Structures are given as structure tokens and as C-alpha cells.
PDB file of C-alpha atoms in Angstrom:
ATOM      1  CA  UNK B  24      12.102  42.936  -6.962  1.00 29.00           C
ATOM      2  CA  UNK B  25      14.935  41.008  -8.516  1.00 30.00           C
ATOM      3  CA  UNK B  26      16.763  40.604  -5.301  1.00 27.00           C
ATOM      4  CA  UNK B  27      13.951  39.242  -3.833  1.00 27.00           C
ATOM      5  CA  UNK B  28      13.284  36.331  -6.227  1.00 33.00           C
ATOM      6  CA  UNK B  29      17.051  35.630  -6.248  1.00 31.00           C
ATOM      7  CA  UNK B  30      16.817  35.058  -2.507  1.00 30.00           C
ATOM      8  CA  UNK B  31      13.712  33.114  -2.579  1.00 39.00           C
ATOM      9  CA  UNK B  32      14.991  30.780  -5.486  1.00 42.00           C
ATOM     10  CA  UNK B  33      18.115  30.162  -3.772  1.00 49.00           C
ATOM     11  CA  UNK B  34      16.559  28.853  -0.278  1.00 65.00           C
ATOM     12  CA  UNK B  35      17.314  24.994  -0.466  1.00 87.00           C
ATOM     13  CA  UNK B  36      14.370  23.037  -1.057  1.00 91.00           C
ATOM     14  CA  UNK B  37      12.752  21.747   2.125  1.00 91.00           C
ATOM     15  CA  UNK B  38      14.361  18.172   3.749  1.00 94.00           C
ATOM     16  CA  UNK B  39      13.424  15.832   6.461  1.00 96.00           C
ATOM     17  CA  UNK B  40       9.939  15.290   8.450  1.00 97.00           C
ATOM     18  CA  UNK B  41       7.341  17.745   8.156  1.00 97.00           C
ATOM     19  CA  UNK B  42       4.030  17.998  10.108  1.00 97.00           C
ATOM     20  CA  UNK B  43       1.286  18.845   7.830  1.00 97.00           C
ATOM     21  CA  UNK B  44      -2.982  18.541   6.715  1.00 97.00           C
ATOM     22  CA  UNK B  45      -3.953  15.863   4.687  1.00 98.00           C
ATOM     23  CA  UNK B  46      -7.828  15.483   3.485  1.00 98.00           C
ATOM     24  CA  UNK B  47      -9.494  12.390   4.231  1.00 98.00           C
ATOM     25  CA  UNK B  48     -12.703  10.313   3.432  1.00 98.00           C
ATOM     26  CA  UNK B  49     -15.923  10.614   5.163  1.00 98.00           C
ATOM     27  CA  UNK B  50     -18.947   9.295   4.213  1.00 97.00           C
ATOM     28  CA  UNK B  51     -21.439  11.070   2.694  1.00 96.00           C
ATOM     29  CA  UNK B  52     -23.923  12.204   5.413  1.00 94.00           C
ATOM     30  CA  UNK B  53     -27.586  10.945   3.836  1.00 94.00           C
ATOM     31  CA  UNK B  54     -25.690   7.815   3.903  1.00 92.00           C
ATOM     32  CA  UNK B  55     -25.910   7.416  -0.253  1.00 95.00           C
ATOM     33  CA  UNK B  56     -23.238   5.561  -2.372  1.00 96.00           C
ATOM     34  CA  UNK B  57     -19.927   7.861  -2.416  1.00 97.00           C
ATOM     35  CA  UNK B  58     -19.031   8.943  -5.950  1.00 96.00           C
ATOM     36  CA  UNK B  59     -16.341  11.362  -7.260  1.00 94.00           C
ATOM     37  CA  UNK B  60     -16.796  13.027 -10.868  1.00 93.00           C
ATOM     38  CA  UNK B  61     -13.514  13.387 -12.967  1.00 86.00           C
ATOM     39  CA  UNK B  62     -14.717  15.136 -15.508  1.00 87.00           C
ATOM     40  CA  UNK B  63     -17.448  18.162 -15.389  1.00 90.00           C
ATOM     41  CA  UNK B  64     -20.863  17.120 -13.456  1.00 93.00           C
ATOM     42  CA  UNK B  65     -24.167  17.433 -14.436  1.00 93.00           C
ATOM     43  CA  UNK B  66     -25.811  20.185 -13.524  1.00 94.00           C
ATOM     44  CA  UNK B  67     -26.818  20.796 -10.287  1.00 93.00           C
ATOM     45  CA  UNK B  68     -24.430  17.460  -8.924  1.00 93.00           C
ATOM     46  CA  UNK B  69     -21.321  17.896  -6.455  1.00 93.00           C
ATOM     47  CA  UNK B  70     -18.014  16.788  -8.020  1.00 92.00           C
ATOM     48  CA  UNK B  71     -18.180  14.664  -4.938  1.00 93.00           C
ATOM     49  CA  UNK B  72     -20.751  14.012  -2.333  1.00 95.00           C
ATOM     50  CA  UNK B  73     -18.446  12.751   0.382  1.00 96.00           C
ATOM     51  CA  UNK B  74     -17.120  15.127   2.468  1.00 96.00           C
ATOM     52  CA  UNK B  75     -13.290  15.679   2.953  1.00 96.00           C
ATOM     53  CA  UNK B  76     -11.778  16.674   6.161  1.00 98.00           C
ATOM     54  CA  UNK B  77      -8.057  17.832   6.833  1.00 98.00           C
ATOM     55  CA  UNK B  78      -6.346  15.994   9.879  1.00 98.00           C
ATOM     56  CA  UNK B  79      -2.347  16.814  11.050  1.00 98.00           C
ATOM     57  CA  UNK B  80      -0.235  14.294  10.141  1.00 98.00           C
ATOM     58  CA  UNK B  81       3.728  13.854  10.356  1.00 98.00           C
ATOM     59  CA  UNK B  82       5.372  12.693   7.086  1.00 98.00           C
ATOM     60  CA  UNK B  83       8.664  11.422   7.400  1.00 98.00           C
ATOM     61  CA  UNK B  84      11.440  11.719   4.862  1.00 98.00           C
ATOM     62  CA  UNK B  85      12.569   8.905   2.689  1.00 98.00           C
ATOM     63  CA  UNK B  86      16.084  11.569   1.420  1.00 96.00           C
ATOM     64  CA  UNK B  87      16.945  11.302   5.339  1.00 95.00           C
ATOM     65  CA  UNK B  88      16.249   7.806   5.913  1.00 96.00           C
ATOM     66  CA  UNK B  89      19.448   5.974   6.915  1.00 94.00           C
ATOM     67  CA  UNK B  90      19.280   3.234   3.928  1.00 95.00           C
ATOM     68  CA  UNK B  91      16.472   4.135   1.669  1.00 94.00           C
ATOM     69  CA  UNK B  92      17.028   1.235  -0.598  1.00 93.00           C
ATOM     70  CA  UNK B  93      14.874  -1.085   2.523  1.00 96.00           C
ATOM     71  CA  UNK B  94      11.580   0.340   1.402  1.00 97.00           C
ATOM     72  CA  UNK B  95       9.841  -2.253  -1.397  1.00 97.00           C
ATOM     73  CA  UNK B  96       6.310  -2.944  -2.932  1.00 96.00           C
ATOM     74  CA  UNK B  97       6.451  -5.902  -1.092  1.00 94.00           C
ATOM     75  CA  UNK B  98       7.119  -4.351   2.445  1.00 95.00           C
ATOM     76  CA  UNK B  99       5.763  -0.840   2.270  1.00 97.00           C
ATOM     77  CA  UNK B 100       3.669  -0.561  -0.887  1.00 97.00           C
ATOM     78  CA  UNK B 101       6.024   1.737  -2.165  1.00 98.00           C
ATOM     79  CA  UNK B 102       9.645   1.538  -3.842  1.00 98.00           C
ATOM     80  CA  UNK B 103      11.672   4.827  -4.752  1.00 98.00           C
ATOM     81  CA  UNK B 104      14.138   4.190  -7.559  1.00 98.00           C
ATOM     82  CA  UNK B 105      17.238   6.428  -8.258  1.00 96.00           C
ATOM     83  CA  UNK B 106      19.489   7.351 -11.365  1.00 96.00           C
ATOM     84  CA  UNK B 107      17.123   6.347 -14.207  1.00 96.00           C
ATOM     85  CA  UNK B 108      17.938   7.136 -17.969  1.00 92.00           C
ATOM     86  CA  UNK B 109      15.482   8.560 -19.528  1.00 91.00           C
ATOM     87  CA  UNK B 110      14.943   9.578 -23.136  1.00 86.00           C
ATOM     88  CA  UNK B 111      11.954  10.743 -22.741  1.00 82.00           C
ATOM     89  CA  UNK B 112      11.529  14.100 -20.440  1.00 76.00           C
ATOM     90  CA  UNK B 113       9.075  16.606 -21.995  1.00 79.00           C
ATOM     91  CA  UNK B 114       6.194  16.016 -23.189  1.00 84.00           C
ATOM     92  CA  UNK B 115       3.399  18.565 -24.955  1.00 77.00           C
ATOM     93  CA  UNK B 116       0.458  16.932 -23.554  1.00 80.00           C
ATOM     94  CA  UNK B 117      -1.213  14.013 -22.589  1.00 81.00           C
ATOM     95  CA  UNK B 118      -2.078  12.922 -26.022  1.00 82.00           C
ATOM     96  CA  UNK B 119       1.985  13.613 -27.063  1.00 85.00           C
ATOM     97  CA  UNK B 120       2.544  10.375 -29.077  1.00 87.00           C
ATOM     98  CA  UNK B 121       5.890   9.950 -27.531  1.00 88.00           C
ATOM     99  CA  UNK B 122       4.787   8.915 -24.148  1.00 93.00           C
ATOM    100  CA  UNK B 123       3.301   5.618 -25.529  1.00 93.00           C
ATOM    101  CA  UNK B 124       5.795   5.343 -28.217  1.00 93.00           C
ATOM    102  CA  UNK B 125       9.035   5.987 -26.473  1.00 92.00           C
ATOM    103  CA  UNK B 126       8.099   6.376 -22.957  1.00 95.00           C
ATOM    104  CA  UNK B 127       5.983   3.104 -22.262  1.00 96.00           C
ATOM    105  CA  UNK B 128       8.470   1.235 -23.237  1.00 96.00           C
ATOM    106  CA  UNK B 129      10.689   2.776 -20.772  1.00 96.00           C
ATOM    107  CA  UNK B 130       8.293   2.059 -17.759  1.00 97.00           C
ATOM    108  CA  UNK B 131       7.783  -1.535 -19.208  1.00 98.00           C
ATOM    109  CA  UNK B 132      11.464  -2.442 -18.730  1.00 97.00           C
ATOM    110  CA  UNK B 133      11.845  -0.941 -15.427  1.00 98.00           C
ATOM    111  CA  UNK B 134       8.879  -2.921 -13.948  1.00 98.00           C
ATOM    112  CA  UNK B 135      10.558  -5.966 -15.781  1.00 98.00           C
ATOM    113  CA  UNK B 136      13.817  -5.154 -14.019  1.00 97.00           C
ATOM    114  CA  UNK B 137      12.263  -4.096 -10.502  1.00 97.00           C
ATOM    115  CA  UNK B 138       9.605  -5.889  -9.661  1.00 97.00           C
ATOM    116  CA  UNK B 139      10.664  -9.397  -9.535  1.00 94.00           C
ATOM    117  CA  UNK B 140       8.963 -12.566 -10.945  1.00 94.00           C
ATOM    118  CA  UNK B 141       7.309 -10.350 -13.554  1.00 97.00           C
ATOM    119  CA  UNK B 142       6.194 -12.437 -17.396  1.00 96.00           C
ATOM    120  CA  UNK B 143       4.015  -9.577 -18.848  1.00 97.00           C
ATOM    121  CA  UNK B 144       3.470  -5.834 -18.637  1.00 98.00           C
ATOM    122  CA  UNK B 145      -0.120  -4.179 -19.325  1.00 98.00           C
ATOM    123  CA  UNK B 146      -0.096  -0.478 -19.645  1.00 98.00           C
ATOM    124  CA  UNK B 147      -3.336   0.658 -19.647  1.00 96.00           C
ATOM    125  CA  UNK B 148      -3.094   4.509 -19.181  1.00 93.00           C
ATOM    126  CA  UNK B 149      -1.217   8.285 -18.199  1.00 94.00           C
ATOM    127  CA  UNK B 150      -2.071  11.371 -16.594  1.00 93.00           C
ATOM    128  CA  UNK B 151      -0.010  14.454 -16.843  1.00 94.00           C
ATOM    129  CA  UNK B 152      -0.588  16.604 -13.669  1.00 95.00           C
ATOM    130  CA  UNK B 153       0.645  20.563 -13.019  1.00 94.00           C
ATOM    131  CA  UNK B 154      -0.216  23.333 -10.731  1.00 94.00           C
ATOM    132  CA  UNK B 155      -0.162  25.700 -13.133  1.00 93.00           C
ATOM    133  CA  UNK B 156      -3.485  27.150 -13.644  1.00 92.00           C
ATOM    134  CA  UNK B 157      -4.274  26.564 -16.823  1.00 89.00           C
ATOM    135  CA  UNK B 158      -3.940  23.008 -16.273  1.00 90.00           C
ATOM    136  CA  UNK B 159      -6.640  20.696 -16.393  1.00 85.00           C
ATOM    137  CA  UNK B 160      -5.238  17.784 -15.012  1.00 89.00           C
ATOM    138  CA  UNK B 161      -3.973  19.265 -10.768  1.00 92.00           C
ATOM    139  CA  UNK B 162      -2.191  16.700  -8.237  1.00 94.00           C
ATOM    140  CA  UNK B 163      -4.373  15.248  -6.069  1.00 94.00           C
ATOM    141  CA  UNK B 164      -5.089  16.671  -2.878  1.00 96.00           C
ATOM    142  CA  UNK B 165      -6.943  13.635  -0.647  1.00 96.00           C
ATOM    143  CA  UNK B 166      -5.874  10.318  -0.063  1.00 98.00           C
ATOM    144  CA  UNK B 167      -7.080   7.719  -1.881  1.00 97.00           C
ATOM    145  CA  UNK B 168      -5.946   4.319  -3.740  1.00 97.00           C
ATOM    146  CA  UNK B 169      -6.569   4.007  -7.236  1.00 96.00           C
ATOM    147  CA  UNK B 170      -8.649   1.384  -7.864  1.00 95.00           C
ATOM    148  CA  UNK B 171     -10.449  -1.127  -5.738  1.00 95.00           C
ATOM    149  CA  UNK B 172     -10.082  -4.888  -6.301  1.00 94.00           C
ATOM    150  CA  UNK B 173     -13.130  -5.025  -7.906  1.00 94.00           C
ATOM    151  CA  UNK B 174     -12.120  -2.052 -10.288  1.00 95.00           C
ATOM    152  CA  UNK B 175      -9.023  -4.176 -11.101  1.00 96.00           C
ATOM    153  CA  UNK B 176     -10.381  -7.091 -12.574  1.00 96.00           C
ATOM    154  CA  UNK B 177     -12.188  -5.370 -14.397  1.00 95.00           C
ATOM    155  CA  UNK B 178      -8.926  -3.510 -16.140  1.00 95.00           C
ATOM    156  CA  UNK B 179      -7.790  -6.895 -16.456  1.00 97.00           C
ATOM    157  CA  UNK B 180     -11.032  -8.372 -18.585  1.00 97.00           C
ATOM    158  CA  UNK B 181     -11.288  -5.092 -20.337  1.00 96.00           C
ATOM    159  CA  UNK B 182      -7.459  -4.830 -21.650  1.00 97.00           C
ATOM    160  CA  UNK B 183      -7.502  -8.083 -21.881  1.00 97.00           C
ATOM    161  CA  UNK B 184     -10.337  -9.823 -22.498  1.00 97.00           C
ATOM    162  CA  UNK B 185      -9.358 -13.055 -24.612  1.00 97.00           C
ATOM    163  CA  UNK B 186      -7.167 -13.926 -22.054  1.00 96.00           C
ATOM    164  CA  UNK B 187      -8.789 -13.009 -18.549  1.00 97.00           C
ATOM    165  CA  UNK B 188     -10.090 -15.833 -17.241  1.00 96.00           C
ATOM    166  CA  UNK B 189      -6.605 -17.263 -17.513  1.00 96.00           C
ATOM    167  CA  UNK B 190      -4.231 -13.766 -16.249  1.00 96.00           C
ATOM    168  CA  UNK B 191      -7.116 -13.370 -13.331  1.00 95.00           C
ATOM    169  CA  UNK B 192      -5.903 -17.020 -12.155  1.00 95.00           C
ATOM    170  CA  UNK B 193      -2.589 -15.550 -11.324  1.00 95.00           C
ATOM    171  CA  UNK B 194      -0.564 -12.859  -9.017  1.00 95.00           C
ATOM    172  CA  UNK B 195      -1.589  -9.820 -10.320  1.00 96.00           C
ATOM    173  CA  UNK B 196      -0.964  -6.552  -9.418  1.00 97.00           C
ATOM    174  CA  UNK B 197      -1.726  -2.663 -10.086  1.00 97.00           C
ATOM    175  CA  UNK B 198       2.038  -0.793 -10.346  1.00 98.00           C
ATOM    176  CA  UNK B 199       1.895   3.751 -10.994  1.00 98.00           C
ATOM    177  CA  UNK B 200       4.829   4.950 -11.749  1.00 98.00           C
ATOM    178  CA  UNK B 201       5.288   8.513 -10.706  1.00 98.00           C
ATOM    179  CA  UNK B 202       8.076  11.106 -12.024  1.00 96.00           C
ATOM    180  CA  UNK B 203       8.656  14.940 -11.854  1.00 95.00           C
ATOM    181  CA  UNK B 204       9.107  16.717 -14.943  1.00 93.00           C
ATOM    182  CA  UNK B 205      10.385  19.594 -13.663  1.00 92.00           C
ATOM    183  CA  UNK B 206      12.420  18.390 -11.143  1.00 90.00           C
ATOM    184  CA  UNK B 207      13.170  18.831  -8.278  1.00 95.00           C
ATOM    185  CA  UNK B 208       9.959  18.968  -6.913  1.00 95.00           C
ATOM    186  CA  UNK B 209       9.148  22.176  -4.502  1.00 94.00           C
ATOM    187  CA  UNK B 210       6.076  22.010  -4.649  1.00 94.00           C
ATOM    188  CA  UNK B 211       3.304  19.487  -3.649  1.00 96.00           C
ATOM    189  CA  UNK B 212       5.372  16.519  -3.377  1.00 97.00           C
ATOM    190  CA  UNK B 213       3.498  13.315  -3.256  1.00 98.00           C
ATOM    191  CA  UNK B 214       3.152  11.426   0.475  1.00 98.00           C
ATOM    192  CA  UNK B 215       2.605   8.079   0.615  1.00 98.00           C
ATOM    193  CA  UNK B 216       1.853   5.491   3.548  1.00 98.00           C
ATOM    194  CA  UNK B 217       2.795   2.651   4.698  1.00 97.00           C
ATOM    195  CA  UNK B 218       0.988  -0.153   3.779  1.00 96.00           C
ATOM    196  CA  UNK B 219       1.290  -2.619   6.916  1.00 95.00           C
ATOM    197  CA  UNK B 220      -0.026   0.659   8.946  1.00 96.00           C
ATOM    198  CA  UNK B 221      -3.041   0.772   7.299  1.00 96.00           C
ATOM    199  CA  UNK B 222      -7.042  -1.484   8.039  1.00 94.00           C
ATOM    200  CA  UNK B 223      -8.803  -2.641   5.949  1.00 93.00           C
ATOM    201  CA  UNK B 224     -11.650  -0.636   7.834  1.00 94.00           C
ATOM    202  CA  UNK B 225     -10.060   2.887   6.615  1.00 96.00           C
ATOM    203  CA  UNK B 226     -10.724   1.932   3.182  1.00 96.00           C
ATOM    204  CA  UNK B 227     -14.522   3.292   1.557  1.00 96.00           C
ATOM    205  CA  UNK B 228     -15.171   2.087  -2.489  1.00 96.00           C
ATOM    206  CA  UNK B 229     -16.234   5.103  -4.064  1.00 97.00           C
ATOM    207  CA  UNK B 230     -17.700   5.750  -7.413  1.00 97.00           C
ATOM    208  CA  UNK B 231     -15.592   7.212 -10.005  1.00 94.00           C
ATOM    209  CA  UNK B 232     -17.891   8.980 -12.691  1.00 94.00           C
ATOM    210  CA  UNK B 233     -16.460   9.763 -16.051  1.00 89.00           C
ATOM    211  CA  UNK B 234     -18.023  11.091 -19.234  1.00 87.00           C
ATOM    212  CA  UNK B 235     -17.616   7.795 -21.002  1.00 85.00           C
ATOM    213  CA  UNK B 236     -16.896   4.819 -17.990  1.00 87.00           C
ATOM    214  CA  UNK B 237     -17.860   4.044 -13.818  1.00 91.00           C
ATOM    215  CA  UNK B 238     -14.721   2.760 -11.807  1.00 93.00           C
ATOM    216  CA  UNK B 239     -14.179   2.342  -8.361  1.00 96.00           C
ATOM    217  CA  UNK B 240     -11.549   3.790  -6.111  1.00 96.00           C
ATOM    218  CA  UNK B 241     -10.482   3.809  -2.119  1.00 97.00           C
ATOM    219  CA  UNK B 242     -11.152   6.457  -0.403  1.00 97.00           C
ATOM    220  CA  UNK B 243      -9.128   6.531   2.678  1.00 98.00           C
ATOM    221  CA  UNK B 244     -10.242   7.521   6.061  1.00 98.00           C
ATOM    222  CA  UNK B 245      -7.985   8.993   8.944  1.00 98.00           C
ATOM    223  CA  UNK B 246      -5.959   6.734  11.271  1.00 97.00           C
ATOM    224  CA  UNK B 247      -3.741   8.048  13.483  1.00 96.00           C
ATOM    225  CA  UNK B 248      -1.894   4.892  13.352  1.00 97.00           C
ATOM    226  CA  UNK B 249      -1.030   5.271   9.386  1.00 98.00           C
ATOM    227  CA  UNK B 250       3.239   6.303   8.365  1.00 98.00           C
ATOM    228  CA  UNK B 251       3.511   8.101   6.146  1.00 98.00           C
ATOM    229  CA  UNK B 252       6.692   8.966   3.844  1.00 98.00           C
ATOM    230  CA  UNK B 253       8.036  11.539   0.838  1.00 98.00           C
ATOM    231  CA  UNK B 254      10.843  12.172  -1.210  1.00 98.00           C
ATOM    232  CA  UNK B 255      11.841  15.599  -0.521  1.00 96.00           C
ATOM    233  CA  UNK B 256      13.133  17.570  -3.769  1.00 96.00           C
ATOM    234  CA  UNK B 257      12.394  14.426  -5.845  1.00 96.00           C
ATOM    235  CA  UNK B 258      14.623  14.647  -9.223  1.00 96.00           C
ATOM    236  CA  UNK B 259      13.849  13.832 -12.927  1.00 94.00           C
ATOM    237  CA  UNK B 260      15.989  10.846 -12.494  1.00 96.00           C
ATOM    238  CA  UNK B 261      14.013   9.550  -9.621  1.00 97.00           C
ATOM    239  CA  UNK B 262      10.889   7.583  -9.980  1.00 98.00           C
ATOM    240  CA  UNK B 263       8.528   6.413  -7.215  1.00 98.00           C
ATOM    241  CA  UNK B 264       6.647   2.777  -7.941  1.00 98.00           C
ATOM    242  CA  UNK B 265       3.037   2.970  -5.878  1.00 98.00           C
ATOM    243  CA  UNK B 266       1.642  -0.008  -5.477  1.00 97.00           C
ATOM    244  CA  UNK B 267      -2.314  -0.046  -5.357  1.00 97.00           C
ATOM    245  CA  UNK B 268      -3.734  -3.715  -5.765  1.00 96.00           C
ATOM    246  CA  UNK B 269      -1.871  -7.200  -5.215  1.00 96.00           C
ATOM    247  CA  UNK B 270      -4.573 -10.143  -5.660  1.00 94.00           C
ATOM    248  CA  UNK B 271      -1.974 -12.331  -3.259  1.00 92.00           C
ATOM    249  CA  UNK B 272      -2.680  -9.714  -0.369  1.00 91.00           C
ATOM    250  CA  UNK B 273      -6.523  -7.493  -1.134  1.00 77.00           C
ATOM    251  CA  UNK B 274      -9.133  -9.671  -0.470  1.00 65.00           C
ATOM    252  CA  UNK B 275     -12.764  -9.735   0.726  1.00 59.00           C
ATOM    253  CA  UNK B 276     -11.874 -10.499   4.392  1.00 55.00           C
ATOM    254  CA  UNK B 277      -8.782  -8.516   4.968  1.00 60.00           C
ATOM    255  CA  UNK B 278      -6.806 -11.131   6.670  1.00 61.00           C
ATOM    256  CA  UNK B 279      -3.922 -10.805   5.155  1.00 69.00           C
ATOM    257  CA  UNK B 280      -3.712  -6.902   5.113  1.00 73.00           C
ATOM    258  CA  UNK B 281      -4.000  -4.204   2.519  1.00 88.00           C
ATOM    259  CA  UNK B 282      -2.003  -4.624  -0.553  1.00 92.00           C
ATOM    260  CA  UNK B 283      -2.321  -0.546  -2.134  1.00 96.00           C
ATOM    261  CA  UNK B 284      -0.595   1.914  -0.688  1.00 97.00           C
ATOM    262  CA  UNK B 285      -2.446   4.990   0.099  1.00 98.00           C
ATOM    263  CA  UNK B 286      -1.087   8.579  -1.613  1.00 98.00           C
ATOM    264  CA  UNK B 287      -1.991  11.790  -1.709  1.00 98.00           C
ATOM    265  CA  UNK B 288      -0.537  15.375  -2.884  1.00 98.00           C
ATOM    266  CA  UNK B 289       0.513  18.021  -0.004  1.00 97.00           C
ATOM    267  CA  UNK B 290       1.354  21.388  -0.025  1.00 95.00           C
ATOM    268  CA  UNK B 291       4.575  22.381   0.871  1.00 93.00           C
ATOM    269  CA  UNK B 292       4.369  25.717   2.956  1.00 91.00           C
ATOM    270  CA  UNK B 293       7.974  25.724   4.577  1.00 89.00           C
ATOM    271  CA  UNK B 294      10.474  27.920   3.412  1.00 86.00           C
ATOM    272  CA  UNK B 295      11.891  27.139   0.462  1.00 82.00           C
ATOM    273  CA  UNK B 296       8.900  25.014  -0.815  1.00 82.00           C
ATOM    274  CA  UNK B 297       5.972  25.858  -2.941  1.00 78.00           C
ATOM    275  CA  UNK B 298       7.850  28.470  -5.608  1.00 80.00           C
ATOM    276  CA  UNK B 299       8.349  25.873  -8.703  1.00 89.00           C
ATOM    277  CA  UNK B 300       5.200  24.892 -10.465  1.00 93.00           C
ATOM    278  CA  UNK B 301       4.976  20.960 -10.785  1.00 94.00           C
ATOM    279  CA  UNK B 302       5.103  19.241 -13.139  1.00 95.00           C
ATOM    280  CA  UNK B 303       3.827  15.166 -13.777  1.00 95.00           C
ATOM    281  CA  UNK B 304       3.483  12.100 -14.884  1.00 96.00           C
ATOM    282  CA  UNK B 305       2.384   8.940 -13.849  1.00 96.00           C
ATOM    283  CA  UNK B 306       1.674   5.286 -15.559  1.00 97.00           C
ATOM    284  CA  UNK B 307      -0.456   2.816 -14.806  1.00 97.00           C
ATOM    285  CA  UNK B 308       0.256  -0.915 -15.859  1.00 98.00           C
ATOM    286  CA  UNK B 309      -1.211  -4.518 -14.532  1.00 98.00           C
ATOM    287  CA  UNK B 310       1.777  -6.197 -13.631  1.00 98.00           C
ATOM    288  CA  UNK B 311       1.555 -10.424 -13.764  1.00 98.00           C
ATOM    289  CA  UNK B 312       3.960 -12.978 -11.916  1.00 96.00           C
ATOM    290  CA  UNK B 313       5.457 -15.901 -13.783  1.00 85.00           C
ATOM    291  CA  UNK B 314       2.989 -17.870 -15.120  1.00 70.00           C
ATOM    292  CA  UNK B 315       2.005 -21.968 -15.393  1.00 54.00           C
ATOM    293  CA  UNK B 316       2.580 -23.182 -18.323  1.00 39.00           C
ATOM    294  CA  UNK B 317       3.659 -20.858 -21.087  1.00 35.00           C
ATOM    295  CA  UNK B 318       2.710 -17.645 -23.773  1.00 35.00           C
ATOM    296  CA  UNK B 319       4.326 -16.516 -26.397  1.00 33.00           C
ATOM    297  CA  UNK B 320       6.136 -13.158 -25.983  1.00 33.00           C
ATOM    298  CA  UNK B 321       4.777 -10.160 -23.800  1.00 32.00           C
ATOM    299  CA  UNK B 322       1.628  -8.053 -25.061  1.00 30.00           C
ATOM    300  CA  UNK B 323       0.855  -4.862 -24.004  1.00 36.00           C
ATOM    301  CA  UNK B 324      -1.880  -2.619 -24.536  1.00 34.00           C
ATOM    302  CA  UNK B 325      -1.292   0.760 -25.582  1.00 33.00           C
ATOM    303  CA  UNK B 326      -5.076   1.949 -24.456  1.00 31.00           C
ATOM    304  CA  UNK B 327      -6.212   5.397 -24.053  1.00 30.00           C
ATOM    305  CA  UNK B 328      -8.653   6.522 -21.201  1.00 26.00           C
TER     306      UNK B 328
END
């Protein structure tokens, strides 16, 4: 038995394209309001009453790509960054004081320092994610975009609501930042696509249910037109900046595109991939351009879902 896992942990981690399933949107079939429950549902109620259905689709490799450093928020809805220090690289759980205290203000100066014309920072919340079983928190297997438009305002009035009016008037946008723990990833690696490949017509608002709050999120249905992209054997050094909302792209008529990136988890079933539980984190932060006019200092809210 020991030779055997020596071998297996020694195959290199899978590289380059790969064709795999992702699960996509579509609608519920009575035709009701889509919602997804996060937490537990009442009894007798689906934890979602849309359906999800697995098509192929080829995901490219940002680790082969001949210059890597092209891919931006701006362009793609997605940036991967390389050879961040970190002090912060365990943490106990998701209520571990030292992700707000010493890891927010890590992910506040790299949005600062990466995504440009930035004045303030709002971090609004964090979700750990593993495979491990006893986890309650598992990546996310269907593509989706955070939060709608809609959903984003509201962040805005409700993290800061002395000042909305005024922050709503601006560029905003909705920034995750994604890290392994446990690098390098082997398992269930995070795909992302393309924004510029992707309608407005693939997106469906659906309900997000909690115990305590409603939100709204995109559900994302298939087109075979989308590109999609990983980082194979992603490091604890590397970090991955999703975009999901820019207020100077999302809009009611969808002339001027999509602004969110669409992501979802995949399982990794070449050889090589799928031995190493993962291990995650992402934060979420509103992210404002340079503003008219001027505030004093940057405030950011250390807020707890």
C-alpha cells in the first residue's frame, strides 16, 4: 500500500487544457421565481428549484498561456496575481479573528495596488471552502456570478448606508479574491470565463435564501460560445481577483456587455488530480474609483455574514 500512494503523490499535478462537465442554469420548469437555499431548507423545500444540467466544455490553461500577465478585470473579468507575501496562511475557521484582523488588511492593499484608480476598500465578507467531508462550507460546483446588480447596491446601502447615495454615484465594483490554502491545488480548481464571451441573455437572477437575509445571484446558462480559463496547480502565493459587478459596464440593457465574470468549481479527474483535499478562501470587498471632490481617509467595514 505504501508504494502505491508514493506513486500516486508523485504524478505531477495536471497542466494545460482540459475538456470537462460544468453544471449550468435552467429554469425552473413550473416557471416560478428561481431560488437557491444556503443554509438548511424548510422542510419539505428543494435547496434549489432550478434544475442544473452538466454540458462539455474545454477550459484552457492560464500556467500555459504564452504571457499570462495580458489577462485583467478590465479585459477578461479576471486577473491572476503571482508571488504574494502573505502573513496570514492558516486559519481555524471562518470565525478565526485573524482573517479580519491580519488578513483583510492584506486583501485591502492588494486591491489598492492592483486595481487601479481605487480611493476606498469595503470588505464586507469570507467564506472558507474544503472538500473534506466534514466541511460545511464545499467549492461550488455550477456556474454562477455572485451577486446581481441589484444585489450590489444593496451591499453598498447596507455597509454603507450614511454614505450611499453619494458611493452609488460613482464606479463601483464587486472584487473576490480567491487563494488556496493548501496549495497547490489538485483538486477542484476554480474555472472561470471570459467575460467579453459571455450575453447578457445567459444570465437568470436567482434568489439566494439564507436563515437571516434574501440576495440575488446569476445563474449562468450554457453557451457554447463562453472561454473559459484555470490556473492549473494554483500556489499559496498565487491569488486570483474575480470580478462580478462593474456599475460602468452591468446595466439594465446590456449594451455595453457583462461586467462579472462567471466561475465555477470542477473536478479534476486526470491523472495526477483530485488526491489533495482543498482547501479555501475567498474575500469579498466593494471596490470604488477616485472620487469628486474629497473624504477623509478610507473606511472599511469589517461585517460578518
Amino acid at each position: 500500500m505504501a508504494t502505491t500512494e508514493s506513486r500516486e503523490i508523485s504524478l505531477p499535478i495536471p497542466h494545460g487544457p482540459t475538456l470537462t462537465t460544468l453544471n449550468f442554469y435552467v429554469p425552473p420548469p413550473d416557471n416560478s421565481r428561481p431560488f437557491t437555499y444556503v443554509d438548511p431548507p424548510p422542510s419539505g423545500l428543494p435547496v434549489h428549484n432550478h434544475i442544473l444540467t452538466p454540458y462539455p466544455v474545454t477550459i484552457s490553461d492560464i500556467r500555459t498561456h504564452p504571457d499570462p500577465s495580458t489577462f485583467s478585470l478590465g479585459t477578461h473579468g479576471f486577473q491572476p496575481l503571482a508571488y504574494v507575501p502573505s502573513a496570514s496562511s492558516s486559519f481555524t475557521s471562518t470565525d478565526d479573528p485573524a482573517i479580519v484582523e491580519n488578513y483583510y488588511p492584506e486583501i485591502e492593499a492588494l486591491l489598492f495596488a492592483h486595481v487601479p484608480d481605487t480611493s476606498r476598500v469595503i470588505i464586507f465578507d469570507h467564506t472558507l471552502r474544503s472538500t473534506a467531508p466534514s466541511s460545511t462550507r464545499a467549492p461550488v460546483a455550477r456556474v454562477h456570478i455572485d451577486q446581481t446588480p441589484a444585489a450590489v447596491a444593496a451591499r453598498v446601502r447596507r455597509h454603507a448606508p450614511d454614505e450611499a447615495d453619494a458611493l452609488l454615484k460613482r464606479r463601483y465594483r464587486l472584487i473576490n479574491v480567491w487563494r488556496p490554502l493548501n496549495g497547490p491545488v489538485e483538486s477542484w480548481p476554480l474555472a472561470m470565463a471570459d467575460k467579453r464571451s459571455v450575453k447578457v441573455k445567459d444570465l437568470a437572477e436567482v434568489e439566494i435564501r439564507a436563515n437571516d437575509r434574501k440576495g440575488e445571484t446569476y445563474g449562468v446558462r450554457f453557451n457554447e460560445g463562453m472561454q473559459w480559463w484555470y490556473l492549473s496547480a494554483m500556489r499559496g502565493d498565487e491569488r486570483l481577483l474575480l470580478q462580478c459587478f462593474d456599475s460602468a459596464i452591468d446595466n439594465s440593457t446590456g449594451k455595453r456587455g457583462v461586467g462579472g465574470a462567471p466561475h465555477c468549481a470542477f473536478e479534476e479527474t486526470r491523472e495526477g488530480g483530485g488526491g489533495k483535499v482543498r482547501e479555501s478562501i475567498e474575500v469579498r470587498a466593494l471596490v470604488f474609483d477616485e472620487e469628486e471632490g474629497s473624504l477623509e481617509g478610507v473606511w472599511k467595514c469589517r461585517c460578518k455574514l
